[in-house]
PDB file of C-alpha atoms in Angstrom:
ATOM      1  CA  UNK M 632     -36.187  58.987  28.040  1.00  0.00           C
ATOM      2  CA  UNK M 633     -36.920  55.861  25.983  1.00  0.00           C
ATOM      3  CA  UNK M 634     -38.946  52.831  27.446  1.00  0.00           C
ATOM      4  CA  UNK M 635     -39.228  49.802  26.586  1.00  0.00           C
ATOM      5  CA  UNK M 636     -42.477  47.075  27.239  1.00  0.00           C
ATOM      6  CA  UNK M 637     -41.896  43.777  26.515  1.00  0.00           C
ATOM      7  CA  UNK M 638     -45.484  42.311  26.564  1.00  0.00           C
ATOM      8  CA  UNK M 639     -48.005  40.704  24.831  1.00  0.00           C
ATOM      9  CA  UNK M 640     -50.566  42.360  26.850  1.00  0.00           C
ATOM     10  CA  UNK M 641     -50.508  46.127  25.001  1.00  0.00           C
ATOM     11  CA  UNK M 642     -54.137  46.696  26.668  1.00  0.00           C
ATOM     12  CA  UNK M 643     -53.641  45.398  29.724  1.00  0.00           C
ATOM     13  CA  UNK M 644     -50.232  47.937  30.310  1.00  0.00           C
ATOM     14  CA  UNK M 645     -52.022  50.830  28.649  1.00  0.00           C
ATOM     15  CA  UNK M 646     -52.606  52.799  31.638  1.00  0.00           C
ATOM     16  CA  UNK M 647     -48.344  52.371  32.412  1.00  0.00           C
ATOM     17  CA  UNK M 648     -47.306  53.542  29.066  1.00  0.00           C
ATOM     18  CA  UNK M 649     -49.929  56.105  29.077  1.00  0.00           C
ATOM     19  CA  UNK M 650     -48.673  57.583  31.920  1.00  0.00           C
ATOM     20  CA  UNK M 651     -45.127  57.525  30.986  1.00  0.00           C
ATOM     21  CA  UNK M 652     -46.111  59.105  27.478  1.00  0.00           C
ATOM     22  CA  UNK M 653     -47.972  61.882  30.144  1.00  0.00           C
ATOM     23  CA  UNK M 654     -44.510  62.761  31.492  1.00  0.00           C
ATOM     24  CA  UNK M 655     -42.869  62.885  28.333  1.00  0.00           C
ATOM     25  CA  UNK M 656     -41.041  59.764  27.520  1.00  0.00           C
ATOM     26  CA  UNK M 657     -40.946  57.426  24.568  1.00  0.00           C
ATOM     27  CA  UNK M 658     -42.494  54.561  24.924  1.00  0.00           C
ATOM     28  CA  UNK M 659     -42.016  51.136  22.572  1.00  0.00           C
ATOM     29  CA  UNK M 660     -43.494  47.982  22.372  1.00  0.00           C
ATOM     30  CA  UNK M 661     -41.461  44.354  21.646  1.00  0.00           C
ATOM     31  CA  UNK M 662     -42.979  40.908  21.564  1.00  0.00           C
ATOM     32  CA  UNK M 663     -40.168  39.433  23.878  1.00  0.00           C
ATOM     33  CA  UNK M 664     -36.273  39.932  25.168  1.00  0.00           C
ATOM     34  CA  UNK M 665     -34.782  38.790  21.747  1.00  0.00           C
ATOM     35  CA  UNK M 666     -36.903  41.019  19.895  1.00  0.00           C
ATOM     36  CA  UNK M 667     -35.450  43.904  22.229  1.00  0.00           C
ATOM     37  CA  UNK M 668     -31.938  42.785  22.063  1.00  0.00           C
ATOM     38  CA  UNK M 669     -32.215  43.337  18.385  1.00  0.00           C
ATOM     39  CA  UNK M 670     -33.229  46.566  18.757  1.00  0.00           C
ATOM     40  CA  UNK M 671     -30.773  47.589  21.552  1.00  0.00           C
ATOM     41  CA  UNK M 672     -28.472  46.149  18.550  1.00  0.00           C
ATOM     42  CA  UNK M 673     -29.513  48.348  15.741  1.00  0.00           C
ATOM     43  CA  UNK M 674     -29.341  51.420  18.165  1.00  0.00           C
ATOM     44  CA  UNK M 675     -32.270  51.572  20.139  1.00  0.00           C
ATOM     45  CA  UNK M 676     -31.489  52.945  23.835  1.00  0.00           C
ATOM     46  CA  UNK M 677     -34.010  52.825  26.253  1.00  0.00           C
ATOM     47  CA  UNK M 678     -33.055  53.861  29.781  1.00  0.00           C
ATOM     48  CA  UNK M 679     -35.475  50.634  31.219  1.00  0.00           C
ATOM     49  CA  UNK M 680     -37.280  47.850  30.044  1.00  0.00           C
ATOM     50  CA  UNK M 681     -39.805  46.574  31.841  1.00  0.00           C
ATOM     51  CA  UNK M 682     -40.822  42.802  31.679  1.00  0.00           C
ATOM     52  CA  UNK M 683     -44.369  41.239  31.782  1.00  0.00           C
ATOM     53  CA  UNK M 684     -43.823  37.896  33.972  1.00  0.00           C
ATOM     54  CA  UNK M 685     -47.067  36.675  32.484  1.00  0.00           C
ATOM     55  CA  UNK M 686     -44.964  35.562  28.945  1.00  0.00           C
ATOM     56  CA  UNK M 687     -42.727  33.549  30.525  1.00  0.00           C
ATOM     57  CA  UNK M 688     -43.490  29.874  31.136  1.00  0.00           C
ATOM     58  CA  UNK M 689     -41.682  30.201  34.630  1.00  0.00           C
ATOM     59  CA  UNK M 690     -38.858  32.246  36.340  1.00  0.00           C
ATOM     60  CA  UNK M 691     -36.114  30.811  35.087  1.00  0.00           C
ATOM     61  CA  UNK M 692     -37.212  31.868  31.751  1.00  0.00           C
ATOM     62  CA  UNK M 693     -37.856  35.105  32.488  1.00  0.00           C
ATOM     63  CA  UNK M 694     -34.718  35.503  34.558  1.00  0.00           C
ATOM     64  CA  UNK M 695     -32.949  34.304  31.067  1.00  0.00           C
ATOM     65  CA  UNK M 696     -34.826  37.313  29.561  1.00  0.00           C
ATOM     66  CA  UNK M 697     -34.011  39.912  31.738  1.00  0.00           C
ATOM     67  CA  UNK M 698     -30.014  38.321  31.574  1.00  0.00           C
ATOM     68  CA  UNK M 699     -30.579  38.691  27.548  1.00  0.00           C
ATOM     69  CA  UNK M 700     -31.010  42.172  28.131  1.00  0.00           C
ATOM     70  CA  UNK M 701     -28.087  42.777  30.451  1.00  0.00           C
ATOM     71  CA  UNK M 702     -25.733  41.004  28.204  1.00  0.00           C
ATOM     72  CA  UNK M 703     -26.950  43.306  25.598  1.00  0.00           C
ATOM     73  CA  UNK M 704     -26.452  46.626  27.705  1.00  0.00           C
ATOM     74  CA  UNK M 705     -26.004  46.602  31.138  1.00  0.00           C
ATOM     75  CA  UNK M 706     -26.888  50.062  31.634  1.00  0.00           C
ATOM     76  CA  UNK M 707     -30.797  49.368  30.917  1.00  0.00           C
ATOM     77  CA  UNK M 708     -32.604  49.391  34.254  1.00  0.00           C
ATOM     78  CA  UNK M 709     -35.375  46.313  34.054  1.00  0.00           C
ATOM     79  CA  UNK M 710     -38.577  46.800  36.215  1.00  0.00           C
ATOM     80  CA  UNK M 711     -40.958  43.207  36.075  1.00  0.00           C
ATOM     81  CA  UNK M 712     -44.534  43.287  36.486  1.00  0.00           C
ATOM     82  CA  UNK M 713     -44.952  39.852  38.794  1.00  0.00           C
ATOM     83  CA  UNK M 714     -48.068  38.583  40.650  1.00  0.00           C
ATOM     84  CA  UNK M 715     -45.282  37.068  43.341  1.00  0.00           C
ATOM     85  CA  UNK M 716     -45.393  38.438  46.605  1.00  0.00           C
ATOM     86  CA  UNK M 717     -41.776  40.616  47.325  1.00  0.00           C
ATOM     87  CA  UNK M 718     -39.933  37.692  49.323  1.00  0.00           C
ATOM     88  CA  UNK M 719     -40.921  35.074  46.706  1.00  0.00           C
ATOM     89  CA  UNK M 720     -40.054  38.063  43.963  1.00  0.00           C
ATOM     90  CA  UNK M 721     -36.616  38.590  45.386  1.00  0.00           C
ATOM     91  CA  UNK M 722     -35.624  35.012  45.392  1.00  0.00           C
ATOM     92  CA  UNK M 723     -36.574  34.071  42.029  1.00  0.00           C
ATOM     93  CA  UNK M 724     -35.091  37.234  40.738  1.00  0.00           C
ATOM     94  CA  UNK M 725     -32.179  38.113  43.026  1.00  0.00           C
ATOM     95  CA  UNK M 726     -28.634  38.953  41.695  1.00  0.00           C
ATOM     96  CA  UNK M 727     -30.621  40.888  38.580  1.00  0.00           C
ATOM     97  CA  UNK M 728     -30.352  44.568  39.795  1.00  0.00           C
ATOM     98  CA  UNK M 729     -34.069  44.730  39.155  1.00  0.00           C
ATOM     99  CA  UNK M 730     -35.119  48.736  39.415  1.00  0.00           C
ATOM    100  CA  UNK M 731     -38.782  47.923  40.692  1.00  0.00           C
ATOM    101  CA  UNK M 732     -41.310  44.602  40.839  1.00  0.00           C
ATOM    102  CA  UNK M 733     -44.345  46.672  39.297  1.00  0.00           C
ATOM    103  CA  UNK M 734     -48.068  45.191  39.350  1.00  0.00           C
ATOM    104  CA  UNK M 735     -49.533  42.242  37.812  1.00  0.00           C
ATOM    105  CA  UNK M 736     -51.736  44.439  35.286  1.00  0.00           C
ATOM    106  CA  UNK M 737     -49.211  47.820  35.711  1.00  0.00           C
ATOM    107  CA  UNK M 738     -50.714  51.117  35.916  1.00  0.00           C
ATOM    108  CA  UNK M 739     -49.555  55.154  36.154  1.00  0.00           C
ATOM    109  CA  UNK M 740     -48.528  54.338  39.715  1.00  0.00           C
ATOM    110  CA  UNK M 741     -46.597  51.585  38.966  1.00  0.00           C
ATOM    111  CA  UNK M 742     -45.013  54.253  36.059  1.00  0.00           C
ATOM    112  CA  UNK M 743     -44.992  56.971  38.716  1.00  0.00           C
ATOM    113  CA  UNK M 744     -42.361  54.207  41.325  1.00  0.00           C
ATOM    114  CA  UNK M 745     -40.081  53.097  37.788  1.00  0.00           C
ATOM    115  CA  UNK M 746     -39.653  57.062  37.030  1.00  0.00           C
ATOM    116  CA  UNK M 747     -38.848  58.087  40.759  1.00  0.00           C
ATOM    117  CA  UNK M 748     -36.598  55.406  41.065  1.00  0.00           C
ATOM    118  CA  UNK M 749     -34.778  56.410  37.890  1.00  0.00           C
ATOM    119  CA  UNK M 750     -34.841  60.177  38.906  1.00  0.00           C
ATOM    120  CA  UNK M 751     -32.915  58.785  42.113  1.00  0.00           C
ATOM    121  CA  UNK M 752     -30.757  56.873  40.550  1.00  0.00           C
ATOM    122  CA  UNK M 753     -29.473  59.875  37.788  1.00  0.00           C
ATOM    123  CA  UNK M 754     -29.546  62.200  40.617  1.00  0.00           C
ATOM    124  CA  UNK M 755     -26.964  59.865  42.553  1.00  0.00           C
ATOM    125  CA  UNK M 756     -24.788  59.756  39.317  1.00  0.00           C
ATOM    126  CA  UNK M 757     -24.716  63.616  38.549  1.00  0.00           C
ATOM    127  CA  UNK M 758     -23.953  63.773  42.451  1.00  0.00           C
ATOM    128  CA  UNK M 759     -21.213  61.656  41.947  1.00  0.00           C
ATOM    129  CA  UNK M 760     -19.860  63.314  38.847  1.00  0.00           C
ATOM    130  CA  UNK M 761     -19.815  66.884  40.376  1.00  0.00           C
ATOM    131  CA  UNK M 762     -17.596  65.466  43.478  1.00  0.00           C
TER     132      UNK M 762
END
């Protein structure tokens, strides 16, 4: 599978794309949501993106990202690394189909919850299709 990581912070989310590089998946880097959006645009298909909250100003901003995405492809599962505790998460961010809130400064656990959640959620689908 293809990742995407849409931060600024490429050391500080080194131990999260190292680990999904451990399990076999491709891993890219983009600078922000348009940057992405471009990509998805020339071809580029990850099966999630995952957002770092810290490059957005606020929210509502990054809420616009994450919708920039979606508009894009809807099919990309988003997870968003966020220092906000999960009630204050969920409000801010509700409506989004977020796949996972991850850590502040994301690491191979947080990589190990966005992959198990995936695995779920293709599991569910194939279950689906063989019905």
């Amino acid at each position: 599978m293809q990742f995407a990581c849409i931060t600024r912070r490429s050391e500080d989310w080194q131990d999260f794309r190292s680990a999904l590089e451990a399990s076999g998946h491709t891993v890219s880097g983009f600078a922000d949501a348009s940057e992405l959006a471009a990509g998805i645009r020339n071809g580029f298909n990850p099966a999630a993106a995952a957002f770092d909250s810290r490059d957005y100003p606020d929210t509502e901003t990054l809420r616009a990202g994450v919708i920039k995405i979606l508009e894009v492809n809807a099919f990309i599962h988003t997870a968003v690394s966020s220092p906000l505790s999960k009630k204050d998460f969920h409000e801010a961010l509700e409506g989004l189909g977020i796949l996972a809130q991850i850590g502040d400064m994301p690491t191979a656990s947080d990589a190990e919850l966005v992959l198990k959640r995936l695995a779920k959620i293709e599991a569910a689908s194939l279950k689906a299709k063989n019905r």
